[in-house]
Amino acid sequence: MDNLSTFLQQSITFFAILDPIGISAIALSILSPNITKTQINKVAYKSTLTIIIAFFVVLISGDMILKLFGIDENSLKVMGGIILILMAISMVNGPTTKADDSLDEKNNEELSVIPLGIPIAFGTGLFTTIVIFKHQAQTALDLFSISMAFCLNALVFYLILRNSIYIKKYLGLTGQNIITKLMGLIVGAIAVQFIVGGIVNLSKVYLSA
């Protein structure tokens, strides 16, 4: 039961931070306005592949980065929480990304990797969350749970992005903004948990020293 609840918590956290519906709105703003269904399918595939590769790179090398710079995991929790709070405020206030006319001349498939895959979809918020989750993992099953939670969200991300044209038609800009704001509230709550947990653990370490 604990494993299931942890998996659900990880899945919800990844979904809130990734915000695939909000990303789909951003994608339509930076891609060619005349993009076809076939083209957006390719964009969705490449963007999803990009974030999956980025996930496993961070999952494998995240510890080495912390050790290289001598960063305590609880310090990362606090800083990660602050980053997530800033992200949550941005999501609640509404999207600030605007379409750039010069982007219409570029290849949509190139935009699917940068900036859509990285850093719009896979940014600092996901990076810190993955590293924090990995440090909380105690067994190989825990790592498998994290991987499956992210891959499940990657699948959802792919399905939403490839159908973003229809989602925009049915939800409209207002509907997409409402969902993004709701996700922002969830991200903010998760951020507070990270910050409080990190500060409590850091206090224990320094007070006992």
C-alpha positions as a printed NumPy array, in Angstrom:
array([[  0.   ,   0.   ,   0.   ],
       [  2.861,   2.369,   0.831],
       [  4.452,   1.657,  -2.544],
       [  1.178,   2.419,  -4.314],
       [  0.635,   5.676,  -2.433],
       [  4.239,   6.726,  -3.122],
       [  3.794,   5.932,  -6.816],
       [  0.586,   7.97 ,  -6.945],
       [  2.259,  10.88 ,  -5.154],
       [  5.189,  10.807,  -7.584],
       [  2.855,  10.577, -10.588],
       [  0.743,  13.523,  -9.428],
       [  3.857,  15.568,  -8.662],
       [  5.353,  14.926, -12.101],
       [  2.016,  15.686, -13.778],
       [  1.614,  18.977, -11.928],
       [  5.16 ,  20.14 , -12.672],
       [  5.151,  18.933, -16.286],
       [  1.697,  20.504, -16.851],
       [  1.168,  18.875, -20.276],
       [ -2.006,  20.841, -21.032],
       [ -0.241,  24.127, -20.338],
       [  2.74 ,  22.976, -22.409],
       [  0.418,  22.134, -25.309],
       [ -0.801,  25.736, -25.302],
       [  2.783,  27.022, -25.343],
       [  3.663,  24.572, -28.12 ],
       [  0.911,  25.916, -30.347],
       [  2.164,  29.452, -29.725],
       [  5.755,  28.764, -30.842],
       [  5.133,  26.271, -33.629],
       [  4.005,  27.229, -37.106],
       [  0.338,  28.312, -37.106],
       [ -0.149,  26.181, -40.215],
       [  1.267,  23.026, -38.642],
       [ -0.399,  19.834, -39.843],
       [ -1.548,  16.86 , -37.76 ],
       [  1.317,  14.75 , -39.154],
       [  3.879,  17.396, -38.241],
       [  2.567,  17.846, -34.707],
       [  2.672,  14.058, -34.244],
       [  6.409,  14.176, -35.03 ],
       [  6.875,  17.142, -32.687],
       [  5.091,  15.268, -29.886],
       [  7.243,  12.174, -30.441],
       [ 10.556,  14.07 , -30.432],
       [  9.61 ,  16.222, -27.437],
       [  8.554,  13.164, -25.448],
       [ 11.732,  11.296, -26.372],
       [ 13.736,  14.344, -25.288],
       [ 12.21 ,  14.54 , -21.813],
       [ 12.528,  10.762, -21.289],
       [ 16.242,  10.852, -22.168],
       [ 16.705,  13.909, -19.93 ],
       [ 14.922,  12.109, -17.086],
       [ 17.226,   9.077, -17.144],
       [ 20.337,  11.276, -17.496],
       [ 19.32 ,  13.196, -14.362],
       [ 18.264,  10.03 , -12.514],
       [ 21.664,   8.432, -13.194],
       [ 23.951,  11.446, -12.861],
       [ 22.062,  13.585, -10.338],
       [ 23.971,  12.141,  -7.372],
       [ 27.327,  12.786,  -9.036],
       [ 26.413,  16.436,  -9.538],
       [ 25.528,  16.809,  -5.851],
       [ 28.731,  15.079,  -4.731],
       [ 30.828,  17.113,  -7.164],
       [ 29.633,  20.372,  -5.634],
       [ 29.254,  18.997,  -2.1  ],
       [ 25.551,  19.833,  -1.92 ],
       [ 23.439,  18.35 ,   0.877],
       [ 20.193,  16.761,  -0.336],
       [ 18.203,  18.813,   2.184],
       [ 19.719,  22.023,   0.827],
       [ 18.591,  20.904,  -2.614],
       [ 15.126,  20.27 ,  -1.193],
       [ 14.893,  23.843,   0.069],
       [ 16.288,  25.365,  -3.121],
       [ 14.156,  23.05 ,  -5.26 ],
       [ 11.113,  24.109,  -3.279],
       [ 11.911,  27.777,  -3.909],
       [ 12.262,  27.078,  -7.641],
       [  8.937,  25.251,  -7.636],
       [  7.259,  28.124,  -5.782],
       [  8.496,  30.582,  -8.417],
       [  7.222,  28.197, -11.091],
       [  3.871,  27.876,  -9.291],
       [  3.491,  31.668,  -9.059],
       [  4.225,  31.922, -12.777],
       [  1.625,  29.228, -13.542],
       [ -1.022,  30.895, -11.352],
       [ -0.337,  34.336, -12.86 ],
       [ -0.698,  32.897, -16.355],
       [  1.627,  32.039, -19.26 ],
       [  4.128,  34.687, -20.308],
       [  5.505,  32.936, -23.373],
       [  4.524,  34.74 , -26.547],
       [  4.724,  33.645, -30.129],
       [  7.729,  34.829, -32.118],
       [  7.039,  35.43 , -35.799],
       [ 10.606,  34.46 , -36.689],
       [  9.975,  30.98 , -35.329],
       [  7.508,  30.268, -38.145],
       [ 10.388,  30.009, -40.566],
       [ 12.194,  27.375, -38.516],
       [ 11.677,  23.676, -38.67 ],
       [  8.95 ,  22.569, -36.263],
       [ 10.834,  19.36 , -35.524],
       [ 13.895,  21.33 , -34.381],
       [ 11.733,  23.31 , -31.972],
       [ 10.398,  20.044, -30.538],
       [ 13.756,  19.39 , -28.831],
       [ 14.809,  22.948, -27.953],
       [ 13.042,  24.92 , -26.576],
       [  9.9  ,  22.766, -26.293],
       [ 11.493,  19.608, -24.837],
       [ 14.23 ,  21.452, -22.934],
       [ 13.797,  23.793, -21.093],
       [ 10.036,  24.447, -21.472],
       [  8.821,  20.92 , -20.632],
       [ 11.896,  19.629, -18.813],
       [ 13.217,  22.489, -16.724],
       [ 14.821,  23.091, -13.337],
       [ 11.643,  22.12 , -11.51 ],
       [ 11.689,  18.576, -12.886],
       [ 15.461,  18.32 , -12.44 ],
       [ 15.354,  19.085,  -8.725],
       [ 12.244,  16.956,  -8.163],
       [ 13.854,  13.898,  -9.785],
       [ 17.018,  14.272,  -7.694],
       [ 14.963,  14.702,  -4.505],
       [ 12.845,  11.636,  -5.29 ],
       [ 15.98 ,   9.622,  -5.986],
       [ 17.443,  10.559,  -2.608],
       [ 14.221,   9.467,  -0.942],
       [ 14.42 ,   6.088,  -2.698],
       [ 15.785,   3.265,  -0.573],
       [ 15.438,   0.24 ,  -2.837],
       [ 15.569,  -0.657,  -6.531],
       [ 11.762,  -0.901,  -6.402],
       [ 11.618,   2.747,  -5.344],
       [ 13.738,   3.757,  -8.344],
       [ 11.511,   1.657, -10.587],
       [  8.477,   3.444,  -9.137],
       [  9.996,   6.86 ,  -9.934],
       [ 10.821,   5.748, -13.473],
       [  7.351,   4.338, -14.092],
       [  5.688,   7.441, -12.638],
       [  7.65 ,   9.655, -15.015],
       [  7.199,   7.379, -18.047],
       [  3.449,   7.333, -17.392],
       [  3.462,  11.126, -17.425],
       [  5.621,  11.133, -20.546],
       [  2.939,   9.032, -22.245],
       [  0.243,  11.461, -21.114],
       [  2.445,  14.359, -22.294],
       [  2.787,  12.711, -25.712],
       [ -0.933,  12.04 , -26.109],
       [ -1.915,  15.556, -25.061],
       [  0.715,  17.251, -27.218],
       [ -0.155,  15.285, -30.357],
       [ -3.817,  16.171, -29.825],
       [ -3.149,  19.771, -28.756],
       [ -4.938,  21.155, -31.818],
       [ -8.176,  19.457, -30.714],
       [ -7.627,  20.329, -27.044],
       [ -7.291,  23.999, -27.958],
       [-10.496,  23.739, -30.005],
       [-12.554,  22.186, -27.18 ],
       [-11.024,  23.81 , -24.089],
       [-10.09 ,  27.121, -25.591],
       [ -7.403,  29.415, -24.202],
       [ -9.441,  30.131, -21.063],
       [ -9.866,  26.433, -20.255],
       [ -6.151,  25.76 , -20.711],
       [ -5.268,  28.71 , -18.468],
       [ -7.638,  27.507, -15.734],
       [ -6.04 ,  24.04 , -15.722],
       [ -2.547,  25.573, -15.624],
       [ -3.542,  27.736, -12.641],
       [ -4.895,  24.68 , -10.802],
       [ -1.653,  22.813, -11.505],
       [  0.191,  25.872, -10.19 ],
       [ -1.596,  25.565,  -6.842],
       [ -0.605,  21.889,  -6.601],
       [  3.014,  22.675,  -7.515],
       [  3.039,  25.403,  -4.855],
       [  1.783,  22.979,  -2.196],
       [  4.452,  20.44 ,  -3.174],
       [  7.078,  23.198,  -3.012],
       [  6.062,  24.105,   0.546],
       [  6.441,  20.444,   1.583],
       [  9.93 ,  20.322,   0.063],
       [ 11.   ,  23.539,   1.801],
       [  9.592,  22.625,   5.22 ],
       [ 11.003,  19.082,   5.061],
       [ 14.421,  20.368,   3.994],
       [ 14.571,  23.043,   6.709],
       [ 13.495,  20.579,   9.42 ],
       [ 16.19 ,  18.067,   8.408],
       [ 18.866,  20.763,   8.098],
       [ 17.924,  22.091,  11.539],
       [ 18.36 ,  18.613,  13.041],
       [ 21.818,  18.301,  11.475],
       [ 23.108,  21.707,  12.564],
       [ 21.508,  21.669,  16.027],
       [ 22.968,  18.247,  16.812],
       [ 26.428,  19.237,  15.558]])
